Amino acid sequence: MSNLEFSSLKLKIETRTVGKDQVVLLIFDGQITNTNAYEINEKVNEIFQNNIYNLILDLTYLQYINSIGVSTLLSMIKIVEQHQGRMYIGGLNPFLDNVLKLMDIPKQIKIFPTSDLAIANWK
């Protein structure tokens, strides 16, 4: 487990065994804004340093995301897809729910009300 801290955002990274898969759980707490988005984007590769391409994003405590943050999420989706991994998302407030609907994310990215449900439904 590791933690990355940015201006107005904390990112907790946990590796778990879910079923037969190794899964990285990313817990976002705060905001992705112009002050931290570029730095976050640069650190995305650290998430994949152990060659685990199965992700669960816990966005329960993510209060805001800007267009650069959306771009970061899209790049994570692309990396996961290129390595035949899977990504689930849990814990959306109404703002983030609208943002994800506008993103038109791939159908294989499943969205759950909580990260616990995402973990429980990992298949």
mmCIF file of C-alpha atoms in Angstrom:
data_model
loop_
_atom_site.group_PDB
_atom_site.id
_atom_site.type_symbol
_atom_site.label_atom_id
_atom_site.label_comp_id
_atom_site.label_asym_id
_atom_site.label_seq_id
_atom_site.Cartn_x
_atom_site.Cartn_y
_atom_site.Cartn_z
ATOM 1 C CA MET A 1 0.000 0.000 0.000
ATOM 2 C CA SER A 2 1.209 3.472 -0.785
ATOM 3 C CA ASN A 3 -0.096 6.990 -0.675
ATOM 4 C CA LEU A 4 0.438 9.815 -3.118
ATOM 5 C CA GLU A 5 -0.309 13.363 -2.022
ATOM 6 C CA PHE A 6 -0.957 16.275 -4.315
ATOM 7 C CA SER A 7 -2.311 19.762 -3.831
ATOM 8 C CA SER A 8 -5.973 19.202 -2.776
ATOM 9 C CA LEU A 9 -5.910 15.429 -3.438
ATOM 10 C CA LYS A 10 -4.784 12.287 -1.632
ATOM 11 C CA LEU A 11 -4.544 9.027 -3.551
ATOM 12 C CA LYS A 12 -4.358 5.804 -1.569
ATOM 13 C CA ILE A 13 -3.158 2.771 -3.524
ATOM 14 C CA GLU A 14 -3.864 -0.741 -2.192
ATOM 15 C CA THR A 15 -3.192 -4.074 -3.863
ATOM 16 C CA ARG A 16 -5.677 -6.794 -2.998
ATOM 17 C CA THR A 17 -6.489 -10.304 -4.053
ATOM 18 C CA VAL A 18 -10.081 -10.396 -5.257
ATOM 19 C CA GLY A 19 -11.147 -13.885 -6.252
ATOM 20 C CA LYS A 20 -8.229 -15.167 -8.318
ATOM 21 C CA ASP A 21 -7.080 -11.718 -9.463
ATOM 22 C CA GLN A 22 -4.638 -9.164 -8.136
ATOM 23 C CA VAL A 23 -6.477 -5.839 -8.115
ATOM 24 C CA VAL A 24 -5.253 -2.318 -7.407
ATOM 25 C CA LEU A 25 -7.754 -0.275 -5.407
ATOM 26 C CA LEU A 26 -7.316 3.482 -5.914
ATOM 27 C CA ILE A 27 -9.043 5.656 -3.323
ATOM 28 C CA PHE A 28 -9.318 9.300 -4.373
ATOM 29 C CA ASP A 29 -9.901 11.919 -1.656
ATOM 30 C CA GLY A 30 -10.209 15.570 -2.628
ATOM 31 C CA GLN A 31 -10.276 17.347 -5.956
ATOM 32 C CA ILE A 32 -8.546 17.016 -9.322
ATOM 33 C CA THR A 33 -8.047 20.592 -10.482
ATOM 34 C CA ASN A 34 -5.671 22.664 -12.599
ATOM 35 C CA THR A 35 -3.288 22.893 -9.621
ATOM 36 C CA ASN A 36 -2.675 19.126 -9.431
ATOM 37 C CA ALA A 37 -3.960 17.441 -12.605
ATOM 38 C CA TYR A 38 -0.688 17.524 -14.552
ATOM 39 C CA GLU A 39 1.257 16.092 -11.613
ATOM 40 C CA ILE A 40 -1.343 13.357 -11.141
ATOM 41 C CA ASN A 41 -1.177 12.531 -14.836
ATOM 42 C CA GLU A 42 2.606 12.145 -14.598
ATOM 43 C CA LYS A 43 2.264 9.752 -11.651
ATOM 44 C CA VAL A 44 -0.278 7.459 -13.330
ATOM 45 C CA ASN A 45 2.488 5.082 -14.382
ATOM 46 C CA GLU A 46 3.337 4.433 -10.722
ATOM 47 C CA ILE A 47 -0.062 2.788 -10.390
ATOM 48 C CA PHE A 48 1.050 0.128 -12.861
ATOM 49 C CA GLN A 49 4.582 -0.368 -11.484
ATOM 50 C CA ASN A 50 3.790 -3.940 -10.363
ATOM 51 C CA ASN A 51 2.280 -4.894 -13.731
ATOM 52 C CA ILE A 52 -1.214 -5.248 -12.287
ATOM 53 C CA TYR A 53 -3.787 -3.970 -14.761
ATOM 54 C CA ASN A 54 -6.970 -4.704 -12.833
ATOM 55 C CA LEU A 55 -8.260 -1.531 -11.154
ATOM 56 C CA ILE A 56 -11.079 -0.505 -8.872
ATOM 57 C CA LEU A 57 -11.442 3.257 -8.559
ATOM 58 C CA ASP A 58 -13.105 4.395 -5.338
ATOM 59 C CA LEU A 59 -14.415 7.872 -6.121
ATOM 60 C CA THR A 60 -16.543 8.193 -2.968
ATOM 61 C CA TYR A 61 -14.470 11.106 -1.658
ATOM 62 C CA LEU A 62 -13.545 12.700 -4.984
ATOM 63 C CA GLN A 63 -15.352 16.016 -4.851
ATOM 64 C CA TYR A 64 -14.397 17.454 -8.235
ATOM 65 C CA ILE A 65 -12.625 16.507 -11.445
ATOM 66 C CA ASN A 66 -11.708 18.819 -14.329
ATOM 67 C CA SER A 67 -11.083 18.006 -17.994
ATOM 68 C CA ILE A 68 -7.427 17.140 -17.374
ATOM 69 C CA GLY A 69 -8.520 14.712 -14.662
ATOM 70 C CA VAL A 70 -10.999 13.172 -17.098
ATOM 71 C CA SER A 71 -8.119 12.786 -19.553
ATOM 72 C CA THR A 72 -6.124 11.013 -16.841
ATOM 73 C CA LEU A 73 -8.995 8.575 -16.233
ATOM 74 C CA LEU A 74 -9.245 7.940 -19.971
ATOM 75 C CA SER A 75 -5.507 7.219 -20.167
ATOM 76 C CA MET A 76 -5.865 4.745 -17.286
ATOM 77 C CA ILE A 77 -8.729 3.040 -19.137
ATOM 78 C CA LYS A 78 -6.563 2.817 -22.264
ATOM 79 C CA ILE A 79 -3.626 1.282 -20.349
ATOM 80 C CA VAL A 80 -5.925 -1.254 -18.668
ATOM 81 C CA GLU A 81 -7.484 -2.218 -22.015
ATOM 82 C CA GLN A 82 -4.083 -2.540 -23.738
ATOM 83 C CA HIS A 83 -3.033 -5.073 -21.089
ATOM 84 C CA GLN A 84 -6.337 -7.001 -21.073
ATOM 85 C CA GLY A 85 -7.116 -5.824 -17.549
ATOM 86 C CA ARG A 86 -10.427 -4.747 -16.055
ATOM 87 C CA MET A 87 -11.607 -1.574 -14.364
ATOM 88 C CA TYR A 88 -14.557 -1.051 -12.043
ATOM 89 C CA ILE A 89 -15.632 2.243 -10.512
ATOM 90 C CA GLY A 90 -17.389 2.640 -7.174
ATOM 91 C CA GLY A 91 -18.777 5.503 -5.139
ATOM 92 C CA LEU A 92 -20.094 8.293 -7.329
ATOM 93 C CA ASN A 93 -21.659 11.516 -6.153
ATOM 94 C CA PRO A 94 -24.182 13.152 -8.551
ATOM 95 C CA PHE A 95 -21.536 15.466 -10.079
ATOM 96 C CA LEU A 96 -19.170 12.593 -10.895
ATOM 97 C CA ASP A 97 -22.036 10.467 -12.159
ATOM 98 C CA ASN A 98 -22.835 13.199 -14.692
ATOM 99 C CA VAL A 99 -19.167 13.560 -15.654
ATOM 100 C CA LEU A 100 -18.841 9.821 -16.312
ATOM 101 C CA LYS A 101 -22.031 9.822 -18.380
ATOM 102 C CA LEU A 102 -20.583 12.617 -20.515
ATOM 103 C CA MET A 103 -17.330 10.668 -20.919
ATOM 104 C CA ASP A 104 -19.153 7.791 -22.626
ATOM 105 C CA ILE A 105 -16.787 5.301 -21.019
ATOM 106 C CA PRO A 106 -16.490 1.806 -22.510
ATOM 107 C CA LYS A 107 -19.216 -0.650 -21.521
ATOM 108 C CA GLN A 108 -16.723 -3.050 -19.972
ATOM 109 C CA ILE A 109 -15.990 -0.444 -17.254
ATOM 110 C CA LYS A 110 -18.604 -1.331 -14.677
ATOM 111 C CA ILE A 111 -19.906 1.292 -12.235
ATOM 112 C CA PHE A 112 -21.199 0.493 -8.742
ATOM 113 C CA PRO A 113 -22.656 2.678 -5.969
ATOM 114 C CA THR A 114 -19.742 1.788 -3.644
ATOM 115 C CA SER A 115 -16.263 0.307 -3.916
ATOM 116 C CA ASP A 116 -17.378 -2.539 -1.629
ATOM 117 C CA LEU A 117 -19.995 -3.513 -4.230
ATOM 118 C CA ALA A 118 -17.384 -3.220 -6.974
ATOM 119 C CA ILE A 119 -15.133 -5.610 -5.042
ATOM 120 C CA ALA A 120 -18.028 -7.991 -4.281
ATOM 121 C CA ASN A 121 -19.023 -8.099 -7.966
ATOM 122 C CA TRP A 122 -15.502 -8.534 -9.363
ATOM 123 C CA LYS A 123 -15.660 -11.379 -11.906
#
